[in-house]
Short mmCIF file of C-alpha atoms in Angstrom, two decimals:
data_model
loop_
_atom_site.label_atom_id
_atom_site.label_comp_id
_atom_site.label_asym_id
_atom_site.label_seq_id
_atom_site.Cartn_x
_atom_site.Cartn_y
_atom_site.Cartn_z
CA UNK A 35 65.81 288.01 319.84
CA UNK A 36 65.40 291.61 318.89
CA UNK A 37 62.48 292.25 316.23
CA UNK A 38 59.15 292.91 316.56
CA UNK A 39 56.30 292.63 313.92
CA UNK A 40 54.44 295.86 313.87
CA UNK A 41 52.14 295.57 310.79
CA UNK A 42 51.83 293.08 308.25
CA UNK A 43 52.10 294.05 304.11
CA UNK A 44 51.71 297.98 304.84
CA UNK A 45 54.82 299.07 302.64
CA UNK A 46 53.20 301.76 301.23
CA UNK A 47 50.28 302.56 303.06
CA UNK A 48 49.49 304.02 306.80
CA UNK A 49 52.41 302.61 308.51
CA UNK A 50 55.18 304.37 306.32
CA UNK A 51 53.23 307.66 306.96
CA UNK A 52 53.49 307.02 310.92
CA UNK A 53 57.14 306.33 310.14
CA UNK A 54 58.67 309.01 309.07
CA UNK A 55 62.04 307.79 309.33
CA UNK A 56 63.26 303.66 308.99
CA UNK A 57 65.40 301.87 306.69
CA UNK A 58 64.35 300.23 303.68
CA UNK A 59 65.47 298.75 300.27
CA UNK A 60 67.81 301.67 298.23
CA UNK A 61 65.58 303.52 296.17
CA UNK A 62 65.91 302.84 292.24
CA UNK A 63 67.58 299.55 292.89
CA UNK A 64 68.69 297.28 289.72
CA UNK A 65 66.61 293.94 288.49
CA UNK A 66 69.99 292.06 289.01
CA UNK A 67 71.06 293.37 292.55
CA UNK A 68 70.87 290.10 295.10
CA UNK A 69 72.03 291.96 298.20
CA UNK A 70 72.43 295.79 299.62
CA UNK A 71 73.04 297.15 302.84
CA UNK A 72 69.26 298.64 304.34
CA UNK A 73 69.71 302.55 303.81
CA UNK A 74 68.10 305.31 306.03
CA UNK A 75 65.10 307.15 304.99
CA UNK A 76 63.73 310.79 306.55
CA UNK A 77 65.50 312.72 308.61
CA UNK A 78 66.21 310.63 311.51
CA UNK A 79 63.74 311.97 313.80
CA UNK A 80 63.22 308.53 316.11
CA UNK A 81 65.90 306.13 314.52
CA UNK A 82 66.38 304.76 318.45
CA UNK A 83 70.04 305.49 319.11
CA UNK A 84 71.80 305.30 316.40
CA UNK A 85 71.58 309.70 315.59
CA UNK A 86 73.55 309.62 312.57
CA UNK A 87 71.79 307.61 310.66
CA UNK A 88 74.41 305.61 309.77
CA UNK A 89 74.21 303.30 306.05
CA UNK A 90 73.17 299.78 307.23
CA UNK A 91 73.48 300.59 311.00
CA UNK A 92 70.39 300.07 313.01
CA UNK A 93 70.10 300.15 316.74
CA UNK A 94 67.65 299.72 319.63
CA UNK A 95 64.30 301.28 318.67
CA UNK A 96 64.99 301.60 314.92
CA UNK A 97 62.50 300.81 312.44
CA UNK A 98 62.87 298.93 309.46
CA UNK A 99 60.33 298.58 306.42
CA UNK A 100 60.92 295.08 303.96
CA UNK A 101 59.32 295.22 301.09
CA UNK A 102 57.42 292.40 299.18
CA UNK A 103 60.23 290.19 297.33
CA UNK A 104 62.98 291.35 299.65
CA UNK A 105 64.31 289.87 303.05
CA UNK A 106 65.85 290.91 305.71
CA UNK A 107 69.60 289.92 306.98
CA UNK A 108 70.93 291.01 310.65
CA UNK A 109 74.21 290.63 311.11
CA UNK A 110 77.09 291.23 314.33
CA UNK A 111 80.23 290.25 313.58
CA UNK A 112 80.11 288.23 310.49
CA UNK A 113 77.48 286.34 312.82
CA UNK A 114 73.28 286.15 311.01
CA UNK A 115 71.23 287.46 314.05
CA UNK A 116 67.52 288.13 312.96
CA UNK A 117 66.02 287.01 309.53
CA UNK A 118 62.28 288.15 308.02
CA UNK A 119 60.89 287.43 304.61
CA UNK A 120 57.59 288.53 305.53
CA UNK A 121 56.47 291.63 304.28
CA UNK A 122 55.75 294.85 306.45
CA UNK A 123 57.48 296.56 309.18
CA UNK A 124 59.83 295.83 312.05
CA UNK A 125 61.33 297.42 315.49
CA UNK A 126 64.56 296.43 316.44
CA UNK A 127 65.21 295.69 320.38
CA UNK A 128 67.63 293.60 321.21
CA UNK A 129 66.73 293.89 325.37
CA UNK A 130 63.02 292.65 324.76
CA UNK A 131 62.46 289.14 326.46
CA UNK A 132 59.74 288.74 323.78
CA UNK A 133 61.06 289.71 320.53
CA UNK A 134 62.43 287.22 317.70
CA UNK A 135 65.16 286.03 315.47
CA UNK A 136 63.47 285.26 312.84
CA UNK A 137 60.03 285.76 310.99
CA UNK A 138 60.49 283.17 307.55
CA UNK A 139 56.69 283.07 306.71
CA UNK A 140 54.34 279.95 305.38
CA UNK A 141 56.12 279.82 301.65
CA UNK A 142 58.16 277.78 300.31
CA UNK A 143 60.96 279.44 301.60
CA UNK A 144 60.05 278.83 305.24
CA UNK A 145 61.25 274.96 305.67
CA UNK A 146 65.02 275.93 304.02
CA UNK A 147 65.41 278.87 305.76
CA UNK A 148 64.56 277.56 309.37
CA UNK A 149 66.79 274.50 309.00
CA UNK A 150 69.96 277.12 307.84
CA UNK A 151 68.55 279.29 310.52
CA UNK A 152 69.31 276.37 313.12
CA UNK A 153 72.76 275.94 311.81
CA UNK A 154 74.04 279.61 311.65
CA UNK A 155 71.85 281.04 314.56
CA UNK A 156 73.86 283.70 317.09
CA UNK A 157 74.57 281.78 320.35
CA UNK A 158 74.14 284.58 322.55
CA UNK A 159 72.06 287.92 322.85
CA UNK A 160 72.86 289.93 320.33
CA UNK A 161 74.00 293.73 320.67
CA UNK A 162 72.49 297.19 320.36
CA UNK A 163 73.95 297.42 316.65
CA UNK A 164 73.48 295.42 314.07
CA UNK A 165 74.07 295.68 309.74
CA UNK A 166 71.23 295.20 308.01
CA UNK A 167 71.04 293.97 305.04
CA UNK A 168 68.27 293.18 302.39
CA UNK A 169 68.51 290.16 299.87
CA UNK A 170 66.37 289.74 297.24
CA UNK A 171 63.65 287.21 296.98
CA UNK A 172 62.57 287.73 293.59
CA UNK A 173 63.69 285.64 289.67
CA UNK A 174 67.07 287.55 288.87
CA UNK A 175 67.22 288.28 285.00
CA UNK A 176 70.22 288.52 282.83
CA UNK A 177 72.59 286.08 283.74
CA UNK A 178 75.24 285.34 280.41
CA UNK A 179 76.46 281.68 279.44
CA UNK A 180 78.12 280.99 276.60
CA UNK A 181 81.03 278.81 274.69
CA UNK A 182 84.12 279.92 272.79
CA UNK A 183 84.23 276.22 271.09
CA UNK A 184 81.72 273.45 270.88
CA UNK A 185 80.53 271.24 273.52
CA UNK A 186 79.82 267.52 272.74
CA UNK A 187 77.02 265.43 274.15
CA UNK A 188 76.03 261.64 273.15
CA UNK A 189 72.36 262.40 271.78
CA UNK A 190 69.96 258.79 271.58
CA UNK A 191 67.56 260.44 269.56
CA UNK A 192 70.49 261.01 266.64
CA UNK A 193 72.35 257.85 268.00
CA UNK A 194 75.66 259.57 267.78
CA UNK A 195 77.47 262.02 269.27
CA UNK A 196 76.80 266.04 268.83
CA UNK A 197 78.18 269.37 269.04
CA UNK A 198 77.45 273.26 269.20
CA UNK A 199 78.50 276.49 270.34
CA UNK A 200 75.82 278.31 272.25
CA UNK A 201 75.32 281.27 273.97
CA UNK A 202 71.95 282.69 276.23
CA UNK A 203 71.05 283.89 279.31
CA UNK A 204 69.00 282.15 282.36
CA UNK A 205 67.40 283.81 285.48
CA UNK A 206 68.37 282.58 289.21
CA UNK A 207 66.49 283.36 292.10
CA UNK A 208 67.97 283.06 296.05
CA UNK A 209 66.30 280.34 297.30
CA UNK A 210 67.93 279.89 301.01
CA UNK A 211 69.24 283.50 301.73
CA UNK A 212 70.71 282.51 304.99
CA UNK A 213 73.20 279.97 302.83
CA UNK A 214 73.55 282.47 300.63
CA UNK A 215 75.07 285.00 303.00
CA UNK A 216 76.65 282.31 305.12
CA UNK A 217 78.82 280.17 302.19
CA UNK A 218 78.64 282.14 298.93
CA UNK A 219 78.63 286.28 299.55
CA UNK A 220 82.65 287.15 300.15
CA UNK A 221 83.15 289.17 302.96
CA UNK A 222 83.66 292.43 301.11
CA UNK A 223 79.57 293.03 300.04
CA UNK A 224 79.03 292.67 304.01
CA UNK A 225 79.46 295.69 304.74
CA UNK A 226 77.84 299.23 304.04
CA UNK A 227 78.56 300.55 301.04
CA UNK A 228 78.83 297.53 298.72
CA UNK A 229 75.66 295.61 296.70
CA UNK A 230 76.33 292.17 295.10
CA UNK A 231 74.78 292.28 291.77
CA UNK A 232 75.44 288.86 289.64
CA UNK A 233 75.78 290.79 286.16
CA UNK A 234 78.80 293.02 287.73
CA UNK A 235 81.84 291.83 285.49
CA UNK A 236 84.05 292.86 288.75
CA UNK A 237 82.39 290.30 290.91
CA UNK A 238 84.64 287.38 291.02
CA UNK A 239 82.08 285.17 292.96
CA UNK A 240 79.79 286.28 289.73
CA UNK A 241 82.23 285.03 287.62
CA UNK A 242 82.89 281.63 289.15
CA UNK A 243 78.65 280.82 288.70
CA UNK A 244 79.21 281.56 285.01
CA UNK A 245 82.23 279.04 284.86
CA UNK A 246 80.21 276.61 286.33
CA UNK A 247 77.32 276.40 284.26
CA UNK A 248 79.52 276.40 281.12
CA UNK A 249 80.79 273.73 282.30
CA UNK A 250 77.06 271.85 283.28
CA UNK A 251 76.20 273.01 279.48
CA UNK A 252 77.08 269.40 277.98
CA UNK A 253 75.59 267.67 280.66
CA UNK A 254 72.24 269.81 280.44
CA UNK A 255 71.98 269.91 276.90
CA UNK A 256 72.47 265.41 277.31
CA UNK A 257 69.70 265.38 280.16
CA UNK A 258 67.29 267.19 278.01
CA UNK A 259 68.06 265.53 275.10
CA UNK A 260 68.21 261.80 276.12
CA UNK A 261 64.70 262.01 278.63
CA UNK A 262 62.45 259.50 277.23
CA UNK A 263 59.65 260.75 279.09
CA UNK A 264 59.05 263.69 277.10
CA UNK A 265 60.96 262.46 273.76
CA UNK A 266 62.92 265.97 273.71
CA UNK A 267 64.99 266.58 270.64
CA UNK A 268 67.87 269.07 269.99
CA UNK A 269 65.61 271.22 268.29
CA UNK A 270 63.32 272.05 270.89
CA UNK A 271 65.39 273.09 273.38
CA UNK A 272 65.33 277.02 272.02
CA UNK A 273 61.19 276.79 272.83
CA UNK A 274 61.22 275.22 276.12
CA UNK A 275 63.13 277.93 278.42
CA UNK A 276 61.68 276.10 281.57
CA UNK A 277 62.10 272.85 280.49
CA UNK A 278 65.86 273.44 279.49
CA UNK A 279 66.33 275.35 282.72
CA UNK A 280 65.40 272.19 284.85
CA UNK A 281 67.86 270.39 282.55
CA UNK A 282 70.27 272.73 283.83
CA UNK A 283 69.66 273.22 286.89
CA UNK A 284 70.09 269.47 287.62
CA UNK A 285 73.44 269.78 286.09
CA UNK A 286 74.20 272.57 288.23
CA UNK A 287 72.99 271.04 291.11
CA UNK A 288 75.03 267.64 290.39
CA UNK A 289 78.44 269.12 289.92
CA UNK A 290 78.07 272.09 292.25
CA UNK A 291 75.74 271.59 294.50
CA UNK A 292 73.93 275.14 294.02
CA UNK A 293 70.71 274.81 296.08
CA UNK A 294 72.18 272.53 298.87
CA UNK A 295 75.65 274.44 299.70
CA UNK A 296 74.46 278.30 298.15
CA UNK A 297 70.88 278.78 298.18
CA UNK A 298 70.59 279.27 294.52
CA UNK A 299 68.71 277.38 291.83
CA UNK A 300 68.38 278.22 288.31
CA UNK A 301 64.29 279.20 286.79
CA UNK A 302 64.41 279.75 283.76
CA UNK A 303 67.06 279.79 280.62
CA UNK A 304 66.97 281.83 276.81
CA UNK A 305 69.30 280.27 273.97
CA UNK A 306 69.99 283.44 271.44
CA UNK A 307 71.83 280.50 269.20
CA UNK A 308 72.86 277.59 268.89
CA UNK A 309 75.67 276.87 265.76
CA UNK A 310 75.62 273.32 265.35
CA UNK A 311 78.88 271.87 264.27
CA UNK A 312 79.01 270.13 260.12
CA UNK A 313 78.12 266.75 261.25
CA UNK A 314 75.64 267.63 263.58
CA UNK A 315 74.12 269.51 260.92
CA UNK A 316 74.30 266.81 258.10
CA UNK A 317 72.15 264.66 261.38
CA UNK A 318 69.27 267.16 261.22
CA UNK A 319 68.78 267.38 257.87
CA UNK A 320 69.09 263.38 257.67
CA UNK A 321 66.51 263.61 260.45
CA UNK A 322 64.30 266.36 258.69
CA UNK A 323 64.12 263.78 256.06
CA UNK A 324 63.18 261.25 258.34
CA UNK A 325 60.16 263.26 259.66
CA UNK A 326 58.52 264.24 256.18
CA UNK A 327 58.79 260.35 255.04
CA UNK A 328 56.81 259.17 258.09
CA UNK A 329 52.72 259.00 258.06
CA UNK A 330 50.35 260.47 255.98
CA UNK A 331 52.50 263.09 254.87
CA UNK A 332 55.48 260.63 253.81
CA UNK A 333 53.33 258.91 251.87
CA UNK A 334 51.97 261.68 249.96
CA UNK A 335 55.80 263.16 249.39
CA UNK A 336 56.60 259.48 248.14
CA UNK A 337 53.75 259.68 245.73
CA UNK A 338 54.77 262.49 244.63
CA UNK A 339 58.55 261.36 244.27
CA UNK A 340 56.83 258.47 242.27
CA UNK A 341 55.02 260.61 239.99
CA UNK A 342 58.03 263.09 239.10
CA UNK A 343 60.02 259.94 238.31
CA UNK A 344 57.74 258.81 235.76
CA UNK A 345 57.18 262.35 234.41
CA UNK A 346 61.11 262.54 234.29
CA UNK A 347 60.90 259.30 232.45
CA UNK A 348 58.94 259.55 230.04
CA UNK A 349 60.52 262.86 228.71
CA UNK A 350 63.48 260.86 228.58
CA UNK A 351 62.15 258.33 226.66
CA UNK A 352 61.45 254.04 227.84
CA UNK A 353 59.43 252.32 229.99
CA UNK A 354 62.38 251.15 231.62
CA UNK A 355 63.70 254.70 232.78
CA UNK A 356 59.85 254.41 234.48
CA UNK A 357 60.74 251.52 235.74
CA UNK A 358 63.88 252.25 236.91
CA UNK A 359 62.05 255.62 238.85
CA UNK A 360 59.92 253.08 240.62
CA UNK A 361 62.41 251.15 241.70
CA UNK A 362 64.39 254.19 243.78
CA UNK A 363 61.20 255.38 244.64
CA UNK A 364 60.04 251.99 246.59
CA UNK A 365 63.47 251.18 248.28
CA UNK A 366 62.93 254.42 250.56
CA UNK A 367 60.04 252.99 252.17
CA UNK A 368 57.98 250.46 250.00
CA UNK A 369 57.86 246.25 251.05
CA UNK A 370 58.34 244.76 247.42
CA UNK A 371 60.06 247.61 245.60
CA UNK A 372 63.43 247.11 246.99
CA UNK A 373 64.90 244.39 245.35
CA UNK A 374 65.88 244.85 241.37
CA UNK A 375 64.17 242.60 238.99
CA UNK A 376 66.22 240.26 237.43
CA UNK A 377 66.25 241.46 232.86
CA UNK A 378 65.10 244.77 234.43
CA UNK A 379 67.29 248.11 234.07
CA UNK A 380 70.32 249.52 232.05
CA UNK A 381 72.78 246.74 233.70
CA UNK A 382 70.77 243.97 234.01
CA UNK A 383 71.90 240.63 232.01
CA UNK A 384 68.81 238.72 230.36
CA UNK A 385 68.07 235.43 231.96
CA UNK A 386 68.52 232.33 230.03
CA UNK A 387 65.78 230.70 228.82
CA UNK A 388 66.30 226.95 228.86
CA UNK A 389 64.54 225.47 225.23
CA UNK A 390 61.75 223.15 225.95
CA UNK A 391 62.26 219.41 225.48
CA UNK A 392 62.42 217.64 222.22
CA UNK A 393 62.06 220.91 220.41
CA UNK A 394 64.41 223.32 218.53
CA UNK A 395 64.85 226.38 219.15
CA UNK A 396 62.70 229.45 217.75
CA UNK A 397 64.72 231.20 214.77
CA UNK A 398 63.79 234.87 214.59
CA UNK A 399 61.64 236.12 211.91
CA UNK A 400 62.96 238.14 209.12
CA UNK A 401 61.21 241.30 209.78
CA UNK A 402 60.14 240.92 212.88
CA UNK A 403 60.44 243.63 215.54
CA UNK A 404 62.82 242.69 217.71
CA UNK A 405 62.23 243.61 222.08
CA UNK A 406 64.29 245.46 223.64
CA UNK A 407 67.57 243.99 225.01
CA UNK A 408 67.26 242.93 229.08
CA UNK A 409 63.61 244.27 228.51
CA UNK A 410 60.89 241.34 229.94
CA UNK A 411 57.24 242.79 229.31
CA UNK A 412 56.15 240.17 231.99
CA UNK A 413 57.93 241.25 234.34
CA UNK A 414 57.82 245.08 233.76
CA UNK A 415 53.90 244.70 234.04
CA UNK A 416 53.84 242.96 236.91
CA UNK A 417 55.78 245.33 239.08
CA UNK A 418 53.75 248.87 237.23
CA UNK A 419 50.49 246.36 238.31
CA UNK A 420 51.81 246.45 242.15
CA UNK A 421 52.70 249.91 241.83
CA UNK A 422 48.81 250.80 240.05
CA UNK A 423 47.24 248.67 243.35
CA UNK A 424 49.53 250.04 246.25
CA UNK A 425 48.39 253.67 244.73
CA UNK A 426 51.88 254.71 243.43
CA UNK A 427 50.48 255.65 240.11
CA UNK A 428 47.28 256.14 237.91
CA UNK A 429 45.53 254.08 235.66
CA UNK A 430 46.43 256.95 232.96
CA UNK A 431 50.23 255.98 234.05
CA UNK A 432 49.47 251.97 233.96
CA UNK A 433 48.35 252.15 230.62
CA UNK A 434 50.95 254.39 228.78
CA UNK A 435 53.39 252.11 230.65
CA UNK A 436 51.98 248.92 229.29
CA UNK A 437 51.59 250.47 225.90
CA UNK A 438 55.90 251.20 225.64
CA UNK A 439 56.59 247.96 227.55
CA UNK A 440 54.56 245.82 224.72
CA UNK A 441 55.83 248.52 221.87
CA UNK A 442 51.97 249.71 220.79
#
């Protein structure tokens, strides 16, 4: 018991007019501050009993304004007393039979916060004085990660194991404030005078967060990687801040417990760089590869592999050079190409060729051109006549390769 509703959402309109003293948010207060003691504002003209207007002190009969994105902490003794997210302003009395503890709204917020409010609740009737405190509501920007030396994750997409250093930033927002206060904010920020800000380098409980998702950093970078769902790769992770964040939240959430023991959860993440380690690298290009040999547009780079190898061929003179082209063009993708053909290509041994029966065999003619060593016309044709139907080359090609393989 002790606060009263007196106007819903009128921050800045007729109510703070009428009020011309209450306590409020600090004026001018940082993106990254999470909690501040409520501060006085006007001249203390009807503050209820509390004259001196002291920083986060409010008594019987004070007023108290809580701006949209903020809410509102009570506190005796180290003990939560009164709690409101809702927007607009209050009265504190701590004597009226028909004033409440807490005012936690509709949102999303409401279900959390009511089930912390029924562990933490004040037993008994609270006193005159109480601290006040406001915690903020809204996405907190800024928050550093980063690695001194690579982190390692098994990645299916790459089958193997990879590695990176990366550094970023990721935005949290409070999503249980009650926890928050209760089993997270040391003792020191609750009091007047102090404001827990996560980016503060002299905040130890600051420090511990960033430890902590360093350490969920392998773990994230595997969920995201490994969902088959949505097929992620490495490479996407830089584009997808919210999708990554998930990632890491989940991480988070697994090894720490964030949400569930602090009220905190983790919205939305920004990777400056990532600096992939050598083999990792040598993966992505191996996978780059990969990606501009499959569908239409692999098979127009493999036609256009084809081609330069004949081109490259023929200024280096023979049809089996061609050939040869062909043959390391096909065994990159190609059903038929793979396998050399047996008198075909600089090493290749000429087949035997058994003389018929009963007859002699064939001296050579005096004067005769004689083929080409290893070199089978029959054979070369055959294979330029599969690459001519599966598209590989031109009928202009066919024909100046039949023309050197039969020595026109």
């Amino acid at each position: 018991m002790g606060l009263f509703k007196a106007a819903a959402g009128a921050i800045g309109g007729t109510l703070a007019d009428q009020w011309l003293d209450f306590y409020t948010v600090p004026p001018g207060i940082a993106p990254t501050m999470a909690m501040v003691a409520a501060v006085p504002s006007g001249q203390n003209a009807g503050r209820g009993s509390n004259t001196k207007g002291s920083e986060g002190i409010i008594s019987n009969g004070s007023k108290i304004l809580v701006p949209e994105g903020y809410g509102l902490i009570l506190m005796q003794d180290g003990a939560i007393t009164g709690f409101a997210a809702e927007a607009g302003g209050y009265v504190w009395n701590s004597e009226a039979q028909d004033s409440q503890s807490i005012f936690a709204g509709n949102g999303l917020l409401s279900p959390l916060v009511k089930t912390s409010w029924e562990r933490f609740k004040f037993g008994g009737r609270p006193a005159a004085q109480q601290r006040a405190f406001f915690v903020s509501l809204k996405e907190l920007p800024n928050n550093r990660f980063g690695t001194q030396s690579e982190i390692y994750w098994d990645d299916a997409y790459m089958n193997a194991q990879v590695g990176a250093i990366t550094r970023g930033t990721y935005s949290l927002r409070i999503v249980d404030p009650i926890l928050f206060v209760k089993n997270f904010v040391p003792a020191t920020y609750l009091q007047p005078g102090y404001a827990f800000d996560f980016t503060d380098l002299n905040n130890d409980a600051a420090t511990q967060l960033f430890n902590e998702v360093v350490g969920s950093l392998a773990q994230a970078f595997s969920l995201y990687t490994n969902d088959p769902a949505k097929g992620n790769r490495i490479t996407k992770i830089q584009s997808d801040s919210v999708g990554f964040a998930k990632s890491l939240s989940e991480a988070v959430e697994a090894g720490y417990q964030w949400q569930t023991d602090r009220g905190l959860e983790i919205v939305k993440t920004a990777i400056v760089a990532i600096e992939y380690d050598e083999n990792t690298r040598e993966l992505l290009k191996n996978v780059q590869r990969a990606d501009a040999l499959s569908g239409a547009r692999g098979n127009s780079n493999l036609q256009a592999s084809v081609a330069q190898g004949f081109q490259a061929a023929g200024e280096s003179g023979g049809a089996g050079g061609m050939f040869g082209m062909g043959i390391a063009a096909g065994s990159i993708g190609l059903s038929g190409l793979q396998q050399p053909v047996p008198g075909v290509g600089a090493n290749a041994q000429p087949a035997p060729q058994a003389p018929a029966y009963g007859t002699a065999p064939v001296a050579p003619v005096p004067g005769a051109a004689a083929a080409p060593a290893g070199a089978d016309p029959v054979a070369q044709l055959a294979k330029y006549k599969e690459m001519l139907d599966a598209g590989l080359i031109t009928q202009a090609d066919y024909d100046a390769a039949k023309a050197k393989a039969l020595g026109l």
